[in-house]
Short mmCIF file of C-alpha atoms and ligand atoms in Angstrom, two decimals:
data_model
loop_
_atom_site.label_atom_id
_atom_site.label_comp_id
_atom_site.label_asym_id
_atom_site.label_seq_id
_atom_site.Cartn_x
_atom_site.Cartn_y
_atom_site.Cartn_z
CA UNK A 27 -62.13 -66.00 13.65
CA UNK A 28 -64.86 -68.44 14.06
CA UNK A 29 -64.66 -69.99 17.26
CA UNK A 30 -65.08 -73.31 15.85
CA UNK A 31 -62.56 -72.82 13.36
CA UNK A 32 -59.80 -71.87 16.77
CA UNK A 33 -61.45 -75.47 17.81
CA UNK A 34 -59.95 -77.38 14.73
CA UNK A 35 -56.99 -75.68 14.75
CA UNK A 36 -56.53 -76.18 18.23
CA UNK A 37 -57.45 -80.31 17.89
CA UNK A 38 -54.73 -80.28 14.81
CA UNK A 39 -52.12 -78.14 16.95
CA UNK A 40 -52.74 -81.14 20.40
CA UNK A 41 -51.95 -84.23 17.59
CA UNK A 42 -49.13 -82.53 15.83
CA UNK A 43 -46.01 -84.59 15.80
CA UNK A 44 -44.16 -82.41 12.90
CA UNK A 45 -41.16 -81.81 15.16
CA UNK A 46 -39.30 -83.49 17.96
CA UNK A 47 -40.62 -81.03 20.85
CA UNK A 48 -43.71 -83.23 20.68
CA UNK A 49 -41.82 -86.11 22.68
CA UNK A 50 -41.24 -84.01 25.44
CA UNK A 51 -43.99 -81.99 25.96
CA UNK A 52 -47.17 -82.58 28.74
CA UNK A 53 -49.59 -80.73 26.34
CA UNK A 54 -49.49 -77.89 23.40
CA UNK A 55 -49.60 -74.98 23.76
CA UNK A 56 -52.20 -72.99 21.22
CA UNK A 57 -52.94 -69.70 22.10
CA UNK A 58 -55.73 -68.43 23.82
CA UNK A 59 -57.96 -64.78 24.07
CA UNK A 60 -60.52 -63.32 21.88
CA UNK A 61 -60.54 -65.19 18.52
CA UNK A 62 -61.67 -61.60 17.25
CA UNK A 63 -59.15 -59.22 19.01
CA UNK A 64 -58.28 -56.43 17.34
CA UNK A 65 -54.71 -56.89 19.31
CA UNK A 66 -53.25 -59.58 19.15
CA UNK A 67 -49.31 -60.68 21.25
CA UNK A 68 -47.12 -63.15 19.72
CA UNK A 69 -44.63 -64.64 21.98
CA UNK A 70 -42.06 -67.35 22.01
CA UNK A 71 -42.82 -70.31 23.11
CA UNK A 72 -44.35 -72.06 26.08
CA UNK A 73 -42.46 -72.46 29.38
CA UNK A 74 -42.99 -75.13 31.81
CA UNK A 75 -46.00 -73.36 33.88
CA UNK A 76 -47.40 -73.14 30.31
CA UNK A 77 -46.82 -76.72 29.33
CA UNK A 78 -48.25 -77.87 32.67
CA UNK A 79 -51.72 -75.80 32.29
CA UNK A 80 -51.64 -75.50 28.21
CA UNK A 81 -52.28 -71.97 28.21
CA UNK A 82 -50.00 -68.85 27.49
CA UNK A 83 -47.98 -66.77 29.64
CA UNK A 84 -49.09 -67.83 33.05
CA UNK A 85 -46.31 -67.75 34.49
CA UNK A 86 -44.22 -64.88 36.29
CA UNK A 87 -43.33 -63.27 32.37
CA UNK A 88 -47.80 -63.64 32.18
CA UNK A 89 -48.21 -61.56 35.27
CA UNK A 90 -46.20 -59.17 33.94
CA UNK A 91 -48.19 -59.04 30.65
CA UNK A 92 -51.59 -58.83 32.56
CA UNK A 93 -49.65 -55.88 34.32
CA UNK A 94 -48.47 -53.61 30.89
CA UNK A 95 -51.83 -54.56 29.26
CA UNK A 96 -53.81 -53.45 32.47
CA UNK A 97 -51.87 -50.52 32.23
CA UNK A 98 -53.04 -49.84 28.76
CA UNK A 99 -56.74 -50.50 29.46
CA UNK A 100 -57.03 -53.96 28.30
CA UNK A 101 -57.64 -57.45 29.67
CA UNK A 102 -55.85 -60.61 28.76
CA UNK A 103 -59.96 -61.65 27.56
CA UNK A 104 -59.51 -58.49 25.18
CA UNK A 105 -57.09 -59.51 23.33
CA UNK A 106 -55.25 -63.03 21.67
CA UNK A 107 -52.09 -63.84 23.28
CA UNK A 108 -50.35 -67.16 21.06
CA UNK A 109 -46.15 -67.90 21.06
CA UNK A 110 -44.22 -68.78 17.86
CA UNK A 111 -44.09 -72.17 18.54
CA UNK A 112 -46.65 -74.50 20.47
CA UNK A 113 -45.05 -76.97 22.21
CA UNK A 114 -42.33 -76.01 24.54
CA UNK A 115 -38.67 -76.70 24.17
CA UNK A 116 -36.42 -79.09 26.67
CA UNK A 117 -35.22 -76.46 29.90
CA UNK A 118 -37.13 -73.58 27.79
CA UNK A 119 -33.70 -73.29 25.36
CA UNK A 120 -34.34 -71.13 22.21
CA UNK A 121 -36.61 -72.58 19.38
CA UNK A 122 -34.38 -74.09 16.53
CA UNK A 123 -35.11 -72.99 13.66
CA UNK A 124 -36.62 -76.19 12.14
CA UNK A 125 -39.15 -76.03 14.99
CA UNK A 126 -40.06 -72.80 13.92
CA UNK A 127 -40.40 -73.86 10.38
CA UNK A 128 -42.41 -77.01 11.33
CA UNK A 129 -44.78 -74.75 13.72
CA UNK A 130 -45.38 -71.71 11.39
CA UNK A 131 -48.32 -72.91 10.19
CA UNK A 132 -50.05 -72.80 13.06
CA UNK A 133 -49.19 -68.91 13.90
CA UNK A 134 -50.04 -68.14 10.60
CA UNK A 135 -53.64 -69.38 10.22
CA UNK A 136 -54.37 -67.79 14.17
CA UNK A 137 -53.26 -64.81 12.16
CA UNK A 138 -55.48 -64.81 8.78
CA UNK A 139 -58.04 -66.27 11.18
CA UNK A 140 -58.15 -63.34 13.58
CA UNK A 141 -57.14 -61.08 11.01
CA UNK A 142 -55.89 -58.93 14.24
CA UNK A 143 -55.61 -54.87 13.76
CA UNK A 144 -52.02 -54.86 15.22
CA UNK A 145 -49.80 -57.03 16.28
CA UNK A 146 -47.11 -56.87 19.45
CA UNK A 147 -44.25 -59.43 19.04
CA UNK A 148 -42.95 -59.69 22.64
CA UNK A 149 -39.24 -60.78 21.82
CA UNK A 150 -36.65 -61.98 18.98
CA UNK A 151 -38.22 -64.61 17.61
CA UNK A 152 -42.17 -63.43 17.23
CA UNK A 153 -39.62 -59.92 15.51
CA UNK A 154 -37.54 -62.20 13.34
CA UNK A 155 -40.73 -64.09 12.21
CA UNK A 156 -41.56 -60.83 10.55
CA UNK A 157 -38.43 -58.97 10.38
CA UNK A 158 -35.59 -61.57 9.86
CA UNK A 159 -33.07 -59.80 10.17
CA UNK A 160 -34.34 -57.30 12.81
CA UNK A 161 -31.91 -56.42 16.36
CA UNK A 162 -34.45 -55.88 19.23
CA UNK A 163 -32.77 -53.01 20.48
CA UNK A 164 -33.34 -51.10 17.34
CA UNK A 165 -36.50 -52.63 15.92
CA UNK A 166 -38.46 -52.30 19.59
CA UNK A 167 -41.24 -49.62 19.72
CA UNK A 168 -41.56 -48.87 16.44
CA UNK A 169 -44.65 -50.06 14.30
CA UNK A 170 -44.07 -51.36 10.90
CA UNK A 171 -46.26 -52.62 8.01
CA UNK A 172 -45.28 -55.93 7.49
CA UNK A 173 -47.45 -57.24 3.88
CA UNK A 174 -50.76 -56.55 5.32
CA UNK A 175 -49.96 -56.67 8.96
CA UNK A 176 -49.44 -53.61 11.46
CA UNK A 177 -46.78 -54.99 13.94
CA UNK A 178 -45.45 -53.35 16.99
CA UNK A 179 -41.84 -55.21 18.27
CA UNK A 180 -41.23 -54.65 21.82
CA UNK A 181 -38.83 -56.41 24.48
CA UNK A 182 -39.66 -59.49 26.00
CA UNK A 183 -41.72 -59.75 29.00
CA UNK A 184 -39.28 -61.96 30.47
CA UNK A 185 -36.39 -59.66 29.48
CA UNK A 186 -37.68 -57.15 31.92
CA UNK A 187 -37.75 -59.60 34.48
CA UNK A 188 -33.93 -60.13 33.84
CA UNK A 189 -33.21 -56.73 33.39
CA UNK A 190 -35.56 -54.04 35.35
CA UNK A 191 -33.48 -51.16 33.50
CA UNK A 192 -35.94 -52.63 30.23
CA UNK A 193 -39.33 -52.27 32.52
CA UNK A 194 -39.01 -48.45 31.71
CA UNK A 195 -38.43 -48.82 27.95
CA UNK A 196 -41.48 -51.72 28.27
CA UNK A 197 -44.02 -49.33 29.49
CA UNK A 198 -43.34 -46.81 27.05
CA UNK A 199 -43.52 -48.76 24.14
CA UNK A 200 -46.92 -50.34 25.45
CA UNK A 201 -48.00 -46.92 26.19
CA UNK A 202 -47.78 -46.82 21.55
CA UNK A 203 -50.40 -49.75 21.65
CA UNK A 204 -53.47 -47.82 22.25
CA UNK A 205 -53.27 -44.76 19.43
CA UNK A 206 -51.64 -47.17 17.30
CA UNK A 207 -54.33 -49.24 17.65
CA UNK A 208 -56.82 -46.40 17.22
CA UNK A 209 -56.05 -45.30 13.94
CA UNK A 210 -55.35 -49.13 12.28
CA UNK A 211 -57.91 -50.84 10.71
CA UNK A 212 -58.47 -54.49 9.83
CA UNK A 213 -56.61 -56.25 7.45
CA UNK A 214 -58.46 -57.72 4.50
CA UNK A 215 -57.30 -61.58 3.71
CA UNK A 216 -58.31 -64.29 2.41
CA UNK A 217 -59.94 -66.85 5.03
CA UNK A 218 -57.37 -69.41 6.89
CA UNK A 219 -57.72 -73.19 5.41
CA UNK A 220 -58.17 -75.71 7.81
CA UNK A 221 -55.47 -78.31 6.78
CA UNK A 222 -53.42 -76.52 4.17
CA UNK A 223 -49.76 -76.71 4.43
CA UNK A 224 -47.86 -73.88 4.20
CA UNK A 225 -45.34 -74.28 1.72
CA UNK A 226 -42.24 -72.15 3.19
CA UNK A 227 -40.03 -70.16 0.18
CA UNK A 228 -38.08 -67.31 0.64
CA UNK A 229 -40.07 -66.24 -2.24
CA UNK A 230 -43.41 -66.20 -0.46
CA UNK A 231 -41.66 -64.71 2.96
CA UNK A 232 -40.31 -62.11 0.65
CA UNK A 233 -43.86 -60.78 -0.40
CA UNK A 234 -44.93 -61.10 3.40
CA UNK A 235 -42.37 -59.79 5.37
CA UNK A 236 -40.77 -56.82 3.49
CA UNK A 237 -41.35 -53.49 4.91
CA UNK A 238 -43.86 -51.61 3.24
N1 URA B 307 -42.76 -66.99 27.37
C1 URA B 307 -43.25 -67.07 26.13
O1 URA B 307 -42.64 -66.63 25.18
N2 URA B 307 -44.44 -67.59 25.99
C2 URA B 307 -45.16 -68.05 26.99
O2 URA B 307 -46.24 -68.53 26.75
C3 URA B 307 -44.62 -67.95 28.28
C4 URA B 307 -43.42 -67.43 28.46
#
């Protein structure tokens, strides 16, 4: 994605006022990495270290990421790490599902924009933005084609923080990311545009998110 492209989108993500999470928040939340990783990690949404520095996952569930993806050869600069929704909710309760409405625009143009080669959705709500209906415990670690994106579901980093039984099942479905990743190959789309609204129909998520 053209960097200056991740700068407009960025400016139009720090003015939004679509939803009420904008009263609360200190500052959004974008995304941040290589605007053209090949591997790209959708989370959540921001937390309060992340609303205090505007960046995503630097907090403990972060350290853990750097960890897994260090693990797997890569840097956090190798790769674009962005959450479901920008800004982050009051006490870090779940995203409603309005907010996630209101904020899918933004996910989906760092998407077309980066046009990433796969894509690892680190909990329930990055899975259920592509696989509605989708359980984490059977969904996790296995890669579907979802329209013309390669996606990878795995546990939450901050589930294995919870729950160090998951740590195990964490590393082995990172361990998928790099041959995955080796045989996958860019998606062709069309170019994100700056300023168009998405117009949300089950229709259109229909055509994107059915398994191929
Ligand atoms: N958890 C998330 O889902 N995203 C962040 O950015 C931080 C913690």
């Amino acid at each position: 994605m053209d960097a200056q492209l991740l700068e407009l989108l960025n400016a139009k993500i720090a003015g939004c006022t679509a939803c009420r999470l904008h009263e609360g928040r200190t500052q959004t939340v974008p995304g941040n990495g290589d605007p053209n990783a090949e591997l790209m990690f959708i989370g959540e949404a921001p937390g309060q270290n992340e609303d205090q520095q505007g960046l995503p996952f630097v907090g403990r569930a972060g350290q853990l990421l750097d960890e897994l993806l260090g693990e797997i050869g890569f840097a956090r600069s190798d790769v674009f790490v962005a959450n479901v929704l920008k800004c982050r909710p009051p006490g870090n309760r779940d995203p409603q599902p309005d907010e996630i409405g209101c904020c899918e625009v933004y996910l989906r143009e760092q998407i077309e924009g980066i046009r990433p080669k796969l894509i690892v959705l680190l909990g329930r709500f990055a899975t259920q933005y592509f696989l509605p209906n989708a359980k984490m415990g059977e969904a996790r670690g296995q890669p579907y084609q979802a329209g013309p994106w390669l996606i990878l579901p795995v546990y939450h980093p901050a589930a294995a923080l919870r729950n160090s039984n998951l740590m195990s099942t964490m590393r082995e479905d990172f361990s998928i990311i790099p041959p995955l990743l080796a045989r996958a190959e860019r998606p062709e789309v069309s170019r994100p545009q700056i300023g168009h609204q998405h117009a949300h129909s089950d229709e259109d998520d229909d055509s994107q998110r059915s398994l191929l």
